[in-house]
Structure formats: structure tokens, C-alpha cells
Tab-separated table of C-alpha atoms in Angstrom:
chain	number	residue	atom	x	y	z
A	19	MET	CA	98.035	88.283	120.988
A	20	SER	CA	101.082	87.006	120.288
A	21	SER	CA	103.675	88.044	117.527
A	22	PRO	CA	107.596	88.192	116.660
A	23	ALA	CA	110.203	88.943	119.211
A	24	ARG	CA	110.719	92.910	117.874
A	25	SER	CA	114.148	94.620	117.171
A	26	ALA	CA	115.895	97.665	119.518
A	27	ALA	CA	114.287	99.323	116.525
A	28	SER	CA	110.670	98.379	116.618
A	29	SER	CA	110.076	98.150	120.177
A	30	VAL	CA	108.038	100.098	122.134
A	31	ALA	CA	108.306	101.563	125.291
A	32	SER	CA	105.588	100.402	128.575
A	33	PHE	CA	101.808	102.571	128.296
A	34	ALA	CA	100.469	103.688	131.458
A	35	TRP	CA	97.903	100.935	133.726
A	36	TYR	CA	94.954	103.397	132.555
A	37	TYR	CA	94.905	101.439	128.748
A	38	ARG	CA	94.713	98.354	130.289
A	39	PRO	CA	90.884	98.210	130.103
A	40	LEU	CA	90.973	99.951	127.060
A	41	GLU	CA	92.500	97.082	125.489
A	42	TRP	CA	90.829	94.169	127.170
A	43	LEU	CA	87.829	96.056	125.704
A	44	LEU	CA	89.132	96.216	122.040
A	45	LEU	CA	90.368	92.547	122.708
A	46	ALA	CA	86.791	91.868	123.853
A	47	LEU	CA	85.027	93.082	120.756
A	48	SER	CA	87.894	91.503	118.117
A	49	ARG	CA	86.428	88.388	119.252
A	50	LEU	CA	83.312	89.648	118.529
A	51	PRO	CA	81.820	87.393	114.936
A	52	MET	CA	81.791	89.731	112.085
A	53	ALA	CA	77.609	89.930	110.959
A	54	VAL	CA	77.605	90.933	114.707
A	55	LEU	CA	80.978	93.641	113.795
A	56	TYR	CA	78.716	95.435	111.189
A	57	LYS	CA	76.209	95.198	113.509
A	58	VAL	CA	78.888	98.092	115.532
A	59	SER	CA	79.954	99.280	112.551
A	60	TYR	CA	76.854	100.630	111.401
A	61	GLY	CA	76.092	102.713	114.891
A	62	LEU	CA	80.154	103.389	114.128
A	63	TYR	CA	78.803	105.664	110.543
A	64	LEU	CA	75.588	107.049	112.733
A	65	LEU	CA	78.174	108.196	114.541
A	66	LEU	CA	81.165	108.986	112.308
A	67	ALA	CA	79.025	110.724	109.186
A	68	TYR	CA	76.169	113.065	111.254
A	69	VAL	CA	76.723	113.472	114.747
A	70	VAL	CA	80.887	113.434	115.325
A	71	ARG	CA	81.154	114.574	111.187
A	72	TYR	CA	84.322	113.152	110.951
A	73	ARG	CA	86.819	115.209	108.967
A	74	ARG	CA	83.957	116.173	106.822
A	75	LYS	CA	85.597	119.147	105.588
A	76	VAL	CA	88.848	117.450	105.011
A	77	VAL	CA	86.916	114.383	102.609
A	78	LEU	CA	84.508	116.786	101.397
A	79	THR	CA	87.089	119.383	100.166
A	80	ASN	CA	89.411	116.198	98.906
A	81	LEU	CA	85.972	114.590	96.938
A	82	ARG	CA	85.657	117.404	95.314
A	83	ASN	CA	88.856	118.500	93.787
A	84	SER	CA	89.731	114.884	92.688
A	85	PHE	CA	86.089	114.323	90.928
A	86	PRO	CA	84.873	118.492	89.398
A	87	GLU	CA	82.923	115.929	87.072
A	88	LYS	CA	79.782	115.548	89.699
A	89	THR	CA	77.965	117.708	91.016
A	90	GLU	CA	77.603	118.699	94.653
A	91	ALA	CA	74.749	115.936	95.422
A	92	ALA	CA	77.019	112.834	94.200
A	93	ILE	CA	79.942	114.513	96.107
A	94	GLU	CA	77.917	114.196	99.656
A	95	GLU	CA	76.326	110.669	98.504
A	96	LEU	CA	80.064	109.367	97.763
A	97	ALA	CA	80.983	111.034	101.571
A	98	HIS	CA	78.615	109.020	102.960
A	99	GLN	CA	79.255	106.121	101.043
A	100	PHE	CA	83.210	106.310	102.408
A	101	TYR	CA	82.288	107.104	106.179
A	102	ARG	CA	79.993	103.604	105.547
A	103	HIS	CA	83.203	101.688	104.831
A	104	PHE	CA	85.320	104.044	106.721
A	105	ALA	CA	83.461	102.412	109.684
A	106	ASP	CA	83.662	99.087	108.339
A	107	LEU	CA	86.933	99.343	108.036
A	108	MET	CA	87.748	99.863	111.710
A	109	VAL	CA	86.433	96.639	112.803
A	110	GLU	CA	87.941	94.882	110.290
A	111	ILE	CA	91.078	95.918	111.759
A	112	LEU	CA	90.291	95.685	114.896
A	113	LYS	CA	89.471	91.093	114.079
A	114	LEU	CA	93.689	91.569	113.199
A	115	ALA	CA	93.903	90.689	116.365
A	116	THR	CA	92.430	87.774	117.666
A	117	THR	CA	91.567	86.320	113.796
A	118	SER	CA	92.336	82.806	112.556
A	119	GLN	CA	94.566	82.130	109.063
A	120	GLN	CA	91.967	80.537	108.283
A	121	GLU	CA	89.128	82.577	108.916
A	122	LEU	CA	91.626	85.714	107.570
A	123	ARG	CA	91.591	83.755	103.883
A	124	GLN	CA	87.604	83.304	103.598
A	125	HIS	CA	87.096	87.604	103.316
A	126	ILE	CA	90.098	88.549	101.689
A	127	SER	CA	92.094	86.740	98.600
A	128	MET	CA	94.647	87.272	96.643
A	129	ARG	CA	94.047	86.814	92.735
A	130	ASN	CA	97.882	86.590	91.307
A	131	PRO	CA	100.609	85.139	93.931
A	132	GLU	CA	102.709	83.859	91.157
A	133	VAL	CA	103.045	87.798	90.169
A	134	VAL	CA	105.781	88.048	92.861
A	135	GLU	CA	106.799	84.748	93.925
A	136	ARG	CA	108.211	84.587	90.459
A	137	HIS	CA	111.357	87.028	91.873
A	138	ILE	CA	111.419	84.559	95.658
A	139	ALA	CA	112.385	81.198	94.041
A	140	ARG	CA	114.935	83.552	91.282
A	141	GLY	CA	115.869	84.283	95.792
A	142	ARG	CA	115.236	88.262	95.215
A	143	THR	CA	113.126	91.092	97.752
A	144	VAL	CA	109.886	91.995	96.164
A	145	ILE	CA	108.591	95.657	96.732
A	146	ILE	CA	105.334	95.458	97.044
A	147	LEU	CA	103.355	99.056	96.734
A	148	ALA	CA	100.317	99.470	98.209
A	149	SER	CA	97.524	102.381	98.956
A	150	HIS	CA	95.249	102.703	101.323
A	151	ALA	CA	92.378	101.587	99.696
A	152	GLY	CA	90.052	98.738	99.844
A	153	ASN	CA	91.681	97.066	103.626
A	154	TRP	CA	95.435	97.611	103.786
A	155	GLU	CA	95.912	95.655	107.373
A	156	TRP	CA	94.442	93.047	105.952
A	157	SER	CA	96.192	93.031	102.658
A	158	LEU	CA	99.698	92.943	104.329
A	159	ALA	CA	97.912	89.813	107.153
A	160	LEU	CA	97.208	87.992	103.865
A	161	GLY	CA	100.486	88.190	102.047
A	162	THR	CA	101.935	87.018	104.879
A	163	LEU	CA	99.983	82.985	104.328
A	164	MET	CA	100.171	83.906	100.633
A	165	PHE	CA	103.598	84.287	100.284
A	166	SER	CA	106.486	81.273	100.521
A	167	THR	CA	109.049	84.003	102.817
A	168	GLY	CA	105.734	85.288	104.638
A	169	ALA	CA	106.180	89.043	104.073
A	170	ASP	CA	107.400	92.219	105.729
A	171	GLY	CA	105.620	95.920	106.562
A	172	VAL	CA	107.312	99.118	106.417
A	173	TYR	CA	104.755	100.921	108.943
A	174	LYS	CA	105.050	105.089	110.737
A	175	PRO	CA	104.942	104.616	114.432
A	176	LEU	CA	102.212	105.654	116.385
A	177	SER	CA	103.428	108.416	119.434
A	178	ASN	CA	101.144	107.398	121.722
A	179	PRO	CA	102.715	103.969	123.822
A	180	PHE	CA	99.331	102.115	123.771
A	181	PHE	CA	98.369	102.552	119.798
A	182	GLU	CA	101.619	102.118	118.645
A	183	ASP	CA	102.003	98.815	120.976
A	184	PHE	CA	98.601	97.020	120.092
A	185	MET	CA	98.529	97.761	116.182
A	186	TYR	CA	102.387	96.218	116.594
A	187	ARG	CA	100.610	93.624	117.927
A	188	LEU	CA	98.043	93.212	116.085
A	189	ARG	CA	100.132	93.832	112.504
A	190	THR	CA	102.173	90.496	113.524
A	191	HIS	CA	99.601	88.740	114.287
A	192	THR	CA	100.027	86.474	111.774
A	193	GLY	CA	103.213	87.122	111.476
A	194	ALA	CA	103.842	89.526	109.578
A	195	GLY	CA	106.972	91.276	109.950
A	196	LEU	CA	107.293	95.847	110.570
A	197	VAL	CA	109.909	97.094	108.967
A	198	PRO	CA	109.679	101.017	110.636
A	199	MET	CA	109.552	103.739	108.457
A	200	ARG	CA	113.004	105.460	109.205
A	201	ASP	CA	114.696	102.014	109.098
A	202	THR	CA	113.629	100.988	105.502
A	203	LEU	CA	117.307	101.371	104.299
A	204	ARG	CA	119.061	99.307	106.930
A	205	HIS	CA	116.377	96.415	106.989
A	206	MET	CA	116.651	95.858	103.273
A	207	VAL	CA	120.766	95.640	103.931
A	208	GLN	CA	120.672	93.931	106.774
A	209	ASN	CA	118.465	91.748	104.823
A	210	LYS	CA	119.740	91.773	101.355
A	211	ASP	CA	120.359	87.789	100.900
A	212	LYS	CA	116.930	87.388	101.153
A	213	ALA	CA	113.804	86.989	98.916
A	214	ARG	CA	111.530	88.705	101.194
A	215	PRO	CA	108.816	90.395	100.442
A	216	ILE	CA	108.302	94.094	101.493
A	217	SER	CA	105.505	96.554	101.377
A	218	LEU	CA	105.375	100.395	101.452
A	219	VAL	CA	102.271	102.049	101.419
A	220	SER	CA	102.766	104.495	98.741
A	221	ASP	CA	100.635	106.994	98.721
A	222	GLN	CA	101.903	109.299	101.444
A	223	ALA	CA	102.444	112.817	101.325
A	224	ALA	CA	106.234	113.678	100.610
A	225	GLY	CA	106.836	117.693	101.533
A	226	PRO	CA	109.739	119.708	99.744
A	227	GLU	CA	111.820	118.695	102.570
A	228	ASP	CA	111.295	115.161	101.924
A	229	ARG	CA	112.484	116.149	98.236
A	230	PRO	CA	110.050	114.385	96.310
A	231	TYR	CA	108.767	113.189	93.110
A	232	TRP	CA	105.564	115.856	91.516
A	233	THR	CA	102.838	114.941	89.532
A	234	THR	CA	99.495	115.386	89.334
A	235	PHE	CA	97.456	113.647	90.964
A	236	MET	CA	93.782	113.033	90.444
A	237	HIS	CA	93.727	116.339	89.104
A	238	GLN	CA	96.397	118.011	92.235
A	239	GLU	CA	99.553	118.526	92.041
A	240	ALA	CA	100.126	115.591	94.817
A	241	GLY	CA	103.983	114.639	96.318
A	242	PHE	CA	105.490	110.466	96.133
A	243	TYR	CA	108.600	110.071	98.617
A	244	THR	CA	110.940	108.763	95.806
A	245	SER	CA	112.822	105.648	97.626
A	246	THR	CA	111.308	103.252	95.525
A	247	GLU	CA	113.248	104.259	92.982
A	248	ARG	CA	116.227	104.356	94.446
A	249	LEU	CA	115.996	100.949	96.317
A	250	ALA	CA	115.154	98.985	93.374
A	251	ALA	CA	118.265	100.358	91.780
A	252	ARG	CA	120.367	100.042	94.311
A	253	PHE	CA	119.260	96.851	95.685
A	254	GLN	CA	117.998	94.953	91.982
A	255	CYS	CA	114.522	94.252	93.375
A	256	PRO	CA	111.324	93.645	90.689
A	257	VAL	CA	108.663	96.322	91.820
A	258	VAL	CA	104.875	95.787	92.104
A	259	HIS	CA	101.937	97.553	92.647
A	260	VAL	CA	98.384	96.031	94.478
A	261	SER	CA	95.385	97.032	93.226
A	262	ILE	CA	92.575	96.083	96.391
A	263	LEU	CA	89.761	95.194	95.680
A	264	ARG	CA	86.269	95.149	96.817
A	265	LEU	CA	83.814	92.944	96.318
A	266	GLY	CA	81.562	93.290	99.187
A	267	GLN	CA	81.533	93.863	102.574
A	268	GLY	CA	84.083	91.917	104.225
A	269	GLN	CA	85.176	91.566	100.958
A	270	TYR	CA	88.348	91.741	99.613
A	271	GLU	CA	90.514	90.518	96.311
A	272	LEU	CA	94.111	91.196	95.194
A	273	VAL	CA	95.465	91.970	92.440
A	274	LEU	CA	99.364	92.563	91.596
A	275	LYS	CA	101.099	94.009	88.252
A	276	GLU	CA	104.490	93.861	87.839
A	277	LEU	CA	106.286	97.809	88.063
A	278	TYR	CA	109.046	96.629	87.381
A	279	ASP	CA	111.375	93.375	86.831
A	280	GLY	CA	114.771	94.720	89.086
A	281	ASP	CA	117.099	93.560	85.348
A	282	ALA	CA	116.156	96.583	83.068
A	283	PRO	CA	118.596	99.351	83.362
A	284	MET	CA	117.163	102.440	85.733
A	285	PRO	CA	116.688	105.779	84.164
A	286	LYS	CA	119.683	108.418	85.349
A	287	GLU	CA	116.255	110.892	85.610
A	288	GLY	CA	112.575	111.043	86.357
A	289	PHE	CA	110.774	108.632	88.320
A	290	PRO	CA	109.005	106.276	86.144
A	291	ILE	CA	107.632	103.400	88.836
A	292	THR	CA	106.855	106.098	91.053
A	293	GLU	CA	104.868	107.232	88.456
A	294	SER	CA	103.855	104.239	86.877
A	295	PHE	CA	102.006	103.695	90.430
A	296	VAL	CA	100.257	106.887	90.935
A	297	ARG	CA	98.550	105.714	87.587
A	298	HIS	CA	97.196	102.744	88.824
A	299	LEU	CA	96.060	104.227	92.390
A	300	GLU	CA	93.927	107.057	89.763
A	301	GLN	CA	92.342	104.102	88.298
A	302	ASP	CA	91.485	101.740	91.144
A	303	ILE	CA	90.352	104.887	92.969
A	304	ARG	CA	88.256	106.176	89.874
A	305	ALA	CA	86.642	102.449	89.253
A	306	ALA	CA	86.032	102.324	93.607
A	307	PRO	CA	86.183	105.767	94.666
A	308	ALA	CA	84.570	105.262	97.794
A	309	PHE	CA	86.691	102.974	99.668
A	310	TYR	CA	90.165	105.620	99.475
A	311	LEU	CA	91.404	106.649	102.980
A	312	TRP	CA	89.942	110.743	102.089
A	313	THR	CA	90.146	111.868	106.052
A	314	HIS	CA	93.756	111.716	105.109
A	315	ARG	CA	95.007	115.119	104.268
A	316	ARG	CA	96.607	113.551	100.856
A	317	TRP	CA	97.406	116.734	99.008
A	318	LYS	CA	98.207	119.282	102.459
A	319	HIS	CA	101.679	119.945	100.627
A	320	LYS	CA	102.394	122.450	97.683
A	321	ARG	CA	105.369	122.064	95.220
A	322	PRO	CA	107.515	125.430	95.685
A	323	VAL	CA	107.365	128.109	93.308
A	324	SER	CA	111.141	127.086	92.593
A	325	GLN	CA	110.559	123.584	91.331
């Protein structure tokens, strides 16, 4: 896999030699046609849902709390639909390691790139708020191809050196730039004169120590990072939400919605952009609940009693 040169901030240590056979296996699998990989994913689905029962308690708890109106039978069915999608997602992400630009475009499209392009034409950085819905990894790869300036994505580095290195190369295969989460502000300062979109997966669980914005999300209190408001205000960045719609197996469409134009005065109190993002995300989840990442412990933090 080819990838752009890394900055010192995003470089990773070399990994142990015994990971090499795993790397060769993963790369060999990624070269298989998607039709074959989806047969592999069906086996993964059976393994995850019925044998390993991967994070089953977390999945069922999240679904029950998010959809209290559903019967237990409906929750169980939704859980199995999720595991089927999750298995597909795993092979789809692996495919990024060797996929061509042409092949990627056959599987994912963007309905309205002009929502971002009109701000790029004005020389502005655009913050794109994504979530763990659909296939967020393919979404960054496509954005890199669709936008005239390419695109960057903020990510949280993995602790395992091999998987960090492998995922870095996979994510940058189509030319995306990656920015470690801790370096987001530094990156924005250094690139404030470059009109290049930057994507944030913004449904991460922010804990009390992060001074989050607390709101109701899928019938539960949840804390959200507030960096979007601060970055948008400091750099006059428009903010766009991306809905990642799954149209069928291996078929996705991105739909962009502007949440903030970068010109209107930012309120001194509150977090209206983040609140708008949460409401749009809720709408997407309710429309297609099986395609959200229910293994994610999104509601693990609780609001402090004093707040």
C-alpha cells in the first residue's frame, strides 16, 4: 500500500516481525473480489453473532435503551441485522488496502459535493462531521477523491503498533491525510490558509473530564466533544454534516447538509452546531438502525450530578 509521507506526529514505531504473516494474509484477502469477500463476511457474521457473541450484551443494551418502544423480538432481529452489516463492514474496510479509485467509486457516491465545494472556492477550510454509521472509512476515502483539494480526517491512533501502521496505510491509500486527534488544533493553525475539508467522527463518547456538551441522544444522556464550536469560531469554518446512507450490500451514498455557514456570529453560550449534529444523527439512526455501530459503548459516561 502506498501512502503519503507521515509527519512526525503521525509516525508510528516499527512493529514486531511476527506480525508480518498477518499483514501478508490481510493484504492477500483484500485483493479478493468483493463478491468473494462478502462470502467471507457471512462466515464472520455467523462467528460474531452466534459463536463469539461479540459484545452482545453491549449491543442489546444499547438497542433496548435507544428503542424502548420495540419488543424484545424486534430488538433481537435488529441485533442480528447489525451483526450482518458489521461483518460486511469489516471486509469493506479491509478492501480499502488495495482497492482502486475506480472500484471505490462503483460502491460509494456523493449526492451533493457542491455543499462543500462552494466554501472551498472561497478559500475556506470546511469541518465535516461524520459518525459511526454506514461505512465511515469509505466515506473519507471518497471525499479525498470527490473534493478538488482532497480531504483530511481526524483519528485516534491505535495502541498496537502493527494495527496502527496497517490502518494508517489503509486509510491513506486513496490520498487522504490523517491528523491525530491531539494535534487537531495545531493542524488547523498550520493549515489555516489552505482550503481543505477536514472530517471529524463526532459521535465519540466524551467523558466528564472533557467538559462535554450534555444532551439527550437516543433517549439517553450523552456527552459530546465541543471542539467543533471552538474550531469553527476561531477559524471561521463552515460546518457540514454527512449522512452515510447504506443503499444495499456494498452500496453507499453520502448526503451533505450545512449546519453552519462560517459567517454568522457564533453564540457566546450553548453549542448549537453540536446539538444540530446530534439531531441529524438521530434522524439517520432511526431511518436505518441496523447500520449504526452498536458495539460502541457510546453511553458509558454519566453526567456529573453537579451539572
